Amino acid sequence: MAVNFQGLLVVTFWVVSVNLLCSARAQEFGVSVPENVAVGETIFSLPGTRAGEKAELPCAKIEGDPYGRFNVTKNCTIVVANPLDWSVQSTYLLTIRSGVHNTRVKVELSDVEGYPPVYNETCETPVNPNGQTGDLLYSINFALEVGKYGFLCHKTCICKNGARCHGFNGACKCPPGWKGVSCDIPKQDVSITTTPSDPRDIYISANITLHCEVHHVDVGYLTVTVPNKSNKVSFGINKTVFHVPNIQPTNNGPYTCQVRDTRGNTLNTTFVLNVTNCAPDTKGARCDEVCGCLQGASCDRWAGCVCPPGWTGTRCQRKCPHGTYGKDCARKCTCQNWATCDPNDGRCECQAGWYGMDCSKPCKDGRFGWRCQQFCACKNSAVCSNVHGSCACVTPWTGPDCDQLQTSRDEPLLESLVPLGSLVLLVAIVMAILYKTGILACSTPDTAEEDKILFELRRMEQDLAQSLQPGWLGRWEKKIKHLTPGPLIGEGMFGLVRKGKLRTPEGELAVAAKTVRVEDSQSYRDFYREAAILVAVHQQRDGDCRESNIVRLVGLITKSAEKYILLEYAPKGDLLGFLRRSGNINEKDLFGNLLGYAVHIARALQELERLRIAHRDVAARNVLITADDVAKLADFGLARDVYAANQYIRANRPGVDELLPLKWMALESIETGEYTCQSDVWSFGVLLWEIATLGKDPCYDGRMQLSFLQMVGILRQGIRLERPPGCPEDLYRLMRSCWRDVPDTRPTPEGIEERLLQLRHALLPHDVIEMETVV
Ligand SMILES: *[C@@H]1O[C@H](CO)[C@@H](O)[C@H](O)[C@H]1NC(C)=O
Ligand SMILES: *[C@@H]1O[C@H](CO)[C@@H](O)[C@H](O)[C@H]1NC(C)=O
Ligand SMILES: *[C@@H]1O[C@H](CO)[C@@H](O)[C@H](O)[C@H]1NC(C)=O
Ligand SMILES: *[C@@H]1O[C@H](CO)[C@@H](O)[C@H](O)[C@H]1NC(C)=O
Ligand SMILES: *[C@@H]1O[C@H](CO)[C@@H](O)[C@H](O)[C@H]1NC(C)=O
Ligand SMILES: *[C@@H]1O[C@H](CO)[C@@H](O)[C@H](O)[C@H]1NC(C)=O
Ligand SMILES: *[C@@H]1O[C@H](CO)[C@@H](O)[C@H](O)[C@H]1NC(C)=O
Ligand SMILES: *[C@@H]1O[C@H](CO)[C@@H](O)[C@H](O)[C@H]1NC(C)=O
């Protein structure tokens, strides 16, 4: 691994032998240094036995260092002048003139693991082929700050001779003819390069040119051999070009350049041409048919257009036929009751009167219509149609709402009904008293309550409600008497969080207990929304919570006056506090932990995406760090202001009165109140920004305080958070891509995870990553 090697330099001296017999009195010394010794470091100083001589006749290097790795100062110290590399040369025998004598110093390098850094092309920041500066996620101009590298672009590249410097670890990619850590040592070499240089641009009927070049060799003659074994020989030149026009499969095969130097040694290199693809948008055996794919589909030489899920046809011009969806329309829709099926993901859009994942459940509990959003008006035990809310009366009732009596001959019926009505009333009163006095209050799972909450949720979020199964509340219910509340760890206007202990059959468990302080309808809804999301997440994972990046639910207490959500206790607190406390951590920790936390949250977003639930408040303050250093997403809506009151702004929109995290919100969420997994991705971009600034408060257009309308105006103009000082361009591009206007063009949580892992992989030594990914 690459370590900070200043201070680690171990120099050992020993006198190998002192040859007293020889009249020249050549002295020999040995010194051993690690290969990563810093340039400028003194590695040897001639012992001062002959200080007088040193003063009279200054020291000088005579031989043993053809490529200038060392400087010898006048007073006989050896200083490293250029980067060393054990794999290029591990021993140097230097001869130094000191005074009237010659001194031999043997410098032995030791191999340092992980040095020099590897130029990993997989993790290379790709070059934007068109040189555009548009914000395509992966089209990143290489090394934006020329000659700099590292997470904060504050380290200087040492690459010479036109070598490319890796943006993350500073490794050099040597051009042909050079070797060494900084590509400054000549290498005898023969190379083949092609134009166009990008293999993707080499396709059937393209024209290419092979350039054969010889480096640091006295050329005798140069031979180019082509696949049909014919060759071309040139004498005394170090460079030759070879054109292959209108490439056909018969041109495929090895192209070899062989050089013989003036002393009879040979060197060769081979380039294998393997062209099998047609030019973009063409197909067929002769690549002469046009694809013309729609929907951004790619064109395969033999298969034609490869359609994205939900599309079919030779040019992907048709949506999947009714009842099918997915890639190649190969999957069957499961939607029932005339629901339409999304051709892309098979999701059902229920018709009025039906709900559930496959729209198989009719509206219940006196509701009807689209998304069961309307209330039946049917009276007197009439059956209400789940589709249009019409009432099927039972005799003797009639009328549209079944609240009129049949005005017919059976007068006496009315009389007999009166006592019946009073009896029902009496029973209701007795029940109410029993309930109030607590006799019925603690009855086992209160399904009526659960259904009520479910309907409330369904009004807010259909998908969330669909993820829950009957009895969801009861299954997580814990007893208040088993909870011992402890110190307050967060407090706000709507709720508070205490550390507490919960008695369980397995022993006592440290928990964070969240509770609603004021019983207003908003906080009541938030409470159940959070409870429902956590239950849904845990149900989906079937109780296996080890790998989830969503805070673990321990239980719920809903049957007491004070309602609690019990969560795992995270001793390291929230990410925002962590960031703000880590003002001067070193860079390694920055990469290791902080981007690692971002990866964890990207995974949490994937979990929510699978459930089609939006978090609505992804921000550093809502991420908790567990004892094992895992970041977990928390705070699904309760106690908005528990952690940072000034980060929420009161909405000033008709009919909306809530505190909103404006500076974290996606444009569409601010404008229309719409929250989706893509709007969470926007907020995630702001979270990345918080990480890159170590917890600064987001600041748009130089202003900290912004009203609702100002915020919309600023975002509509395309203004976004600025690149934090020192933030790598790659990371900032990832943020910018999260803040695109059109939600569908933002990256997916999965894509974000992949991108972050790439960024991180290039920054960190591999062993650390292995450990982290296991977690
Ligand atoms: C040799 O000279 C350099 C400056 O040129 C000085 O830094 C170093 O301490 C000197 N070393 C000895 C052993 O005198
Ligand atoms: C080595 O010597 C050269 C020429 O005298 C000088 O330019 C260079 O800065 C020296 N390097 C170090 C590390 O002292
Ligand atoms: C380069 O990175 C990729 C993926 O990150 C990895 O699989 C590969 O082993 C790395 N190569 C080297 C030489 O480190
Ligand atoms: C290859 O070169 C020929 C002749 O110079 C030209 O007509 C043809 O268009 C070129 N092909 C491509 C793909 O550029
Ligand atoms: C090729 O030879 C010429 C002189 O004949 C020389 O100037 C040039 O640097 C050499 N190129 C390489 C790559 O060695
Ligand atoms: C071999 O291929 C080269 C060009 O690729 C061509 O000029 C030459 O005529 C071919 N020779 C034979 C024997 O086919
Ligand atoms: C190229 O060199 C390798 C050894 O480096 C040798 O095995 C091989 O036969 C050579 N190829 C040709 C075509 O000369
Ligand atoms: C050429 O590439 C194809 C895949 O693109 C591969 O299957 C084939 O083996 C390659 N042929 C040679 C000669 O490398």
mmCIF file with all atom_site columns, C-alpha atoms and ligand atoms in Angstrom, residues 213-216 238, ligand 5:
data_model
loop_
_atom_site.group_PDB
_atom_site.id
_atom_site.type_symbol
_atom_site.label_atom_id
_atom_site.label_alt_id
_atom_site.label_comp_id
_atom_site.label_asym_id
_atom_site.label_entity_id
_atom_site.label_seq_id
_atom_site.pdbx_PDB_ins_code
_atom_site.Cartn_x
_atom_site.Cartn_y
_atom_site.Cartn_z
_atom_site.occupancy
_atom_site.B_iso_or_equiv
_atom_site.pdbx_formal_charge
_atom_site.auth_seq_id
_atom_site.auth_comp_id
_atom_site.auth_asym_id
_atom_site.auth_atom_id
_atom_site.pdbx_PDB_model_num
ATOM   1  C CA . GLU A 1 213 ? 8.009  3.311  -34.092 1.00 0.00 ? 213 GLU A CA 1
ATOM   2  C CA . VAL A 1 214 ? 11.352 2.305  -32.642 1.00 0.00 ? 214 VAL A CA 1
ATOM   3  C CA . HIS A 1 215 ? 12.632 3.940  -29.482 1.00 0.00 ? 215 HIS A CA 1
ATOM   4  C CA . HIS A 1 216 ? 16.195 4.259  -28.174 1.00 0.00 ? 216 HIS A CA 1
ATOM   5  C CA . ASN A 1 238 ? 13.032 4.366  -36.799 1.00 0.00 ? 238 ASN A CA 1
HETATM 6  C C1 . LIG B 2 .   ? 14.301 8.617  -34.933 1.00 0.00 ? 5   LIG B C1 1
HETATM 7  O O1 . LIG B 2 .   ? 15.498 9.030  -35.546 1.00 0.00 ? 5   LIG B O1 1
HETATM 8  C C2 . LIG B 2 .   ? 15.638 10.444 -35.627 1.00 0.00 ? 5   LIG B C2 1
HETATM 9  C C3 . LIG B 2 .   ? 16.909 10.729 -36.332 1.00 0.00 ? 5   LIG B C3 1
HETATM 10 O O2 . LIG B 2 .   ? 17.076 9.846  -37.392 1.00 0.00 ? 5   LIG B O2 1
HETATM 11 C C4 . LIG B 2 .   ? 15.606 11.078 -34.260 1.00 0.00 ? 5   LIG B C4 1
HETATM 12 O O3 . LIG B 2 .   ? 15.667 12.470 -34.368 1.00 0.00 ? 5   LIG B O3 1
HETATM 13 C C5 . LIG B 2 .   ? 14.355 10.672 -33.559 1.00 0.00 ? 5   LIG B C5 1
HETATM 14 O O4 . LIG B 2 .   ? 14.351 11.167 -32.220 1.00 0.00 ? 5   LIG B O4 1
HETATM 15 C C6 . LIG B 2 .   ? 14.233 9.171  -33.533 1.00 0.00 ? 5   LIG B C6 1
HETATM 16 N N1 . LIG B 2 .   ? 12.963 8.827  -32.958 1.00 0.00 ? 5   LIG B N1 1
HETATM 17 C C7 . LIG B 2 .   ? 12.836 7.909  -32.019 1.00 0.00 ? 5   LIG B C7 1
HETATM 18 C C8 . LIG B 2 .   ? 11.438 7.652  -31.556 1.00 0.00 ? 5   LIG B C8 1
HETATM 19 O O5 . LIG B 2 .   ? 13.780 7.316  -31.556 1.00 0.00 ? 5   LIG B O5 1
#
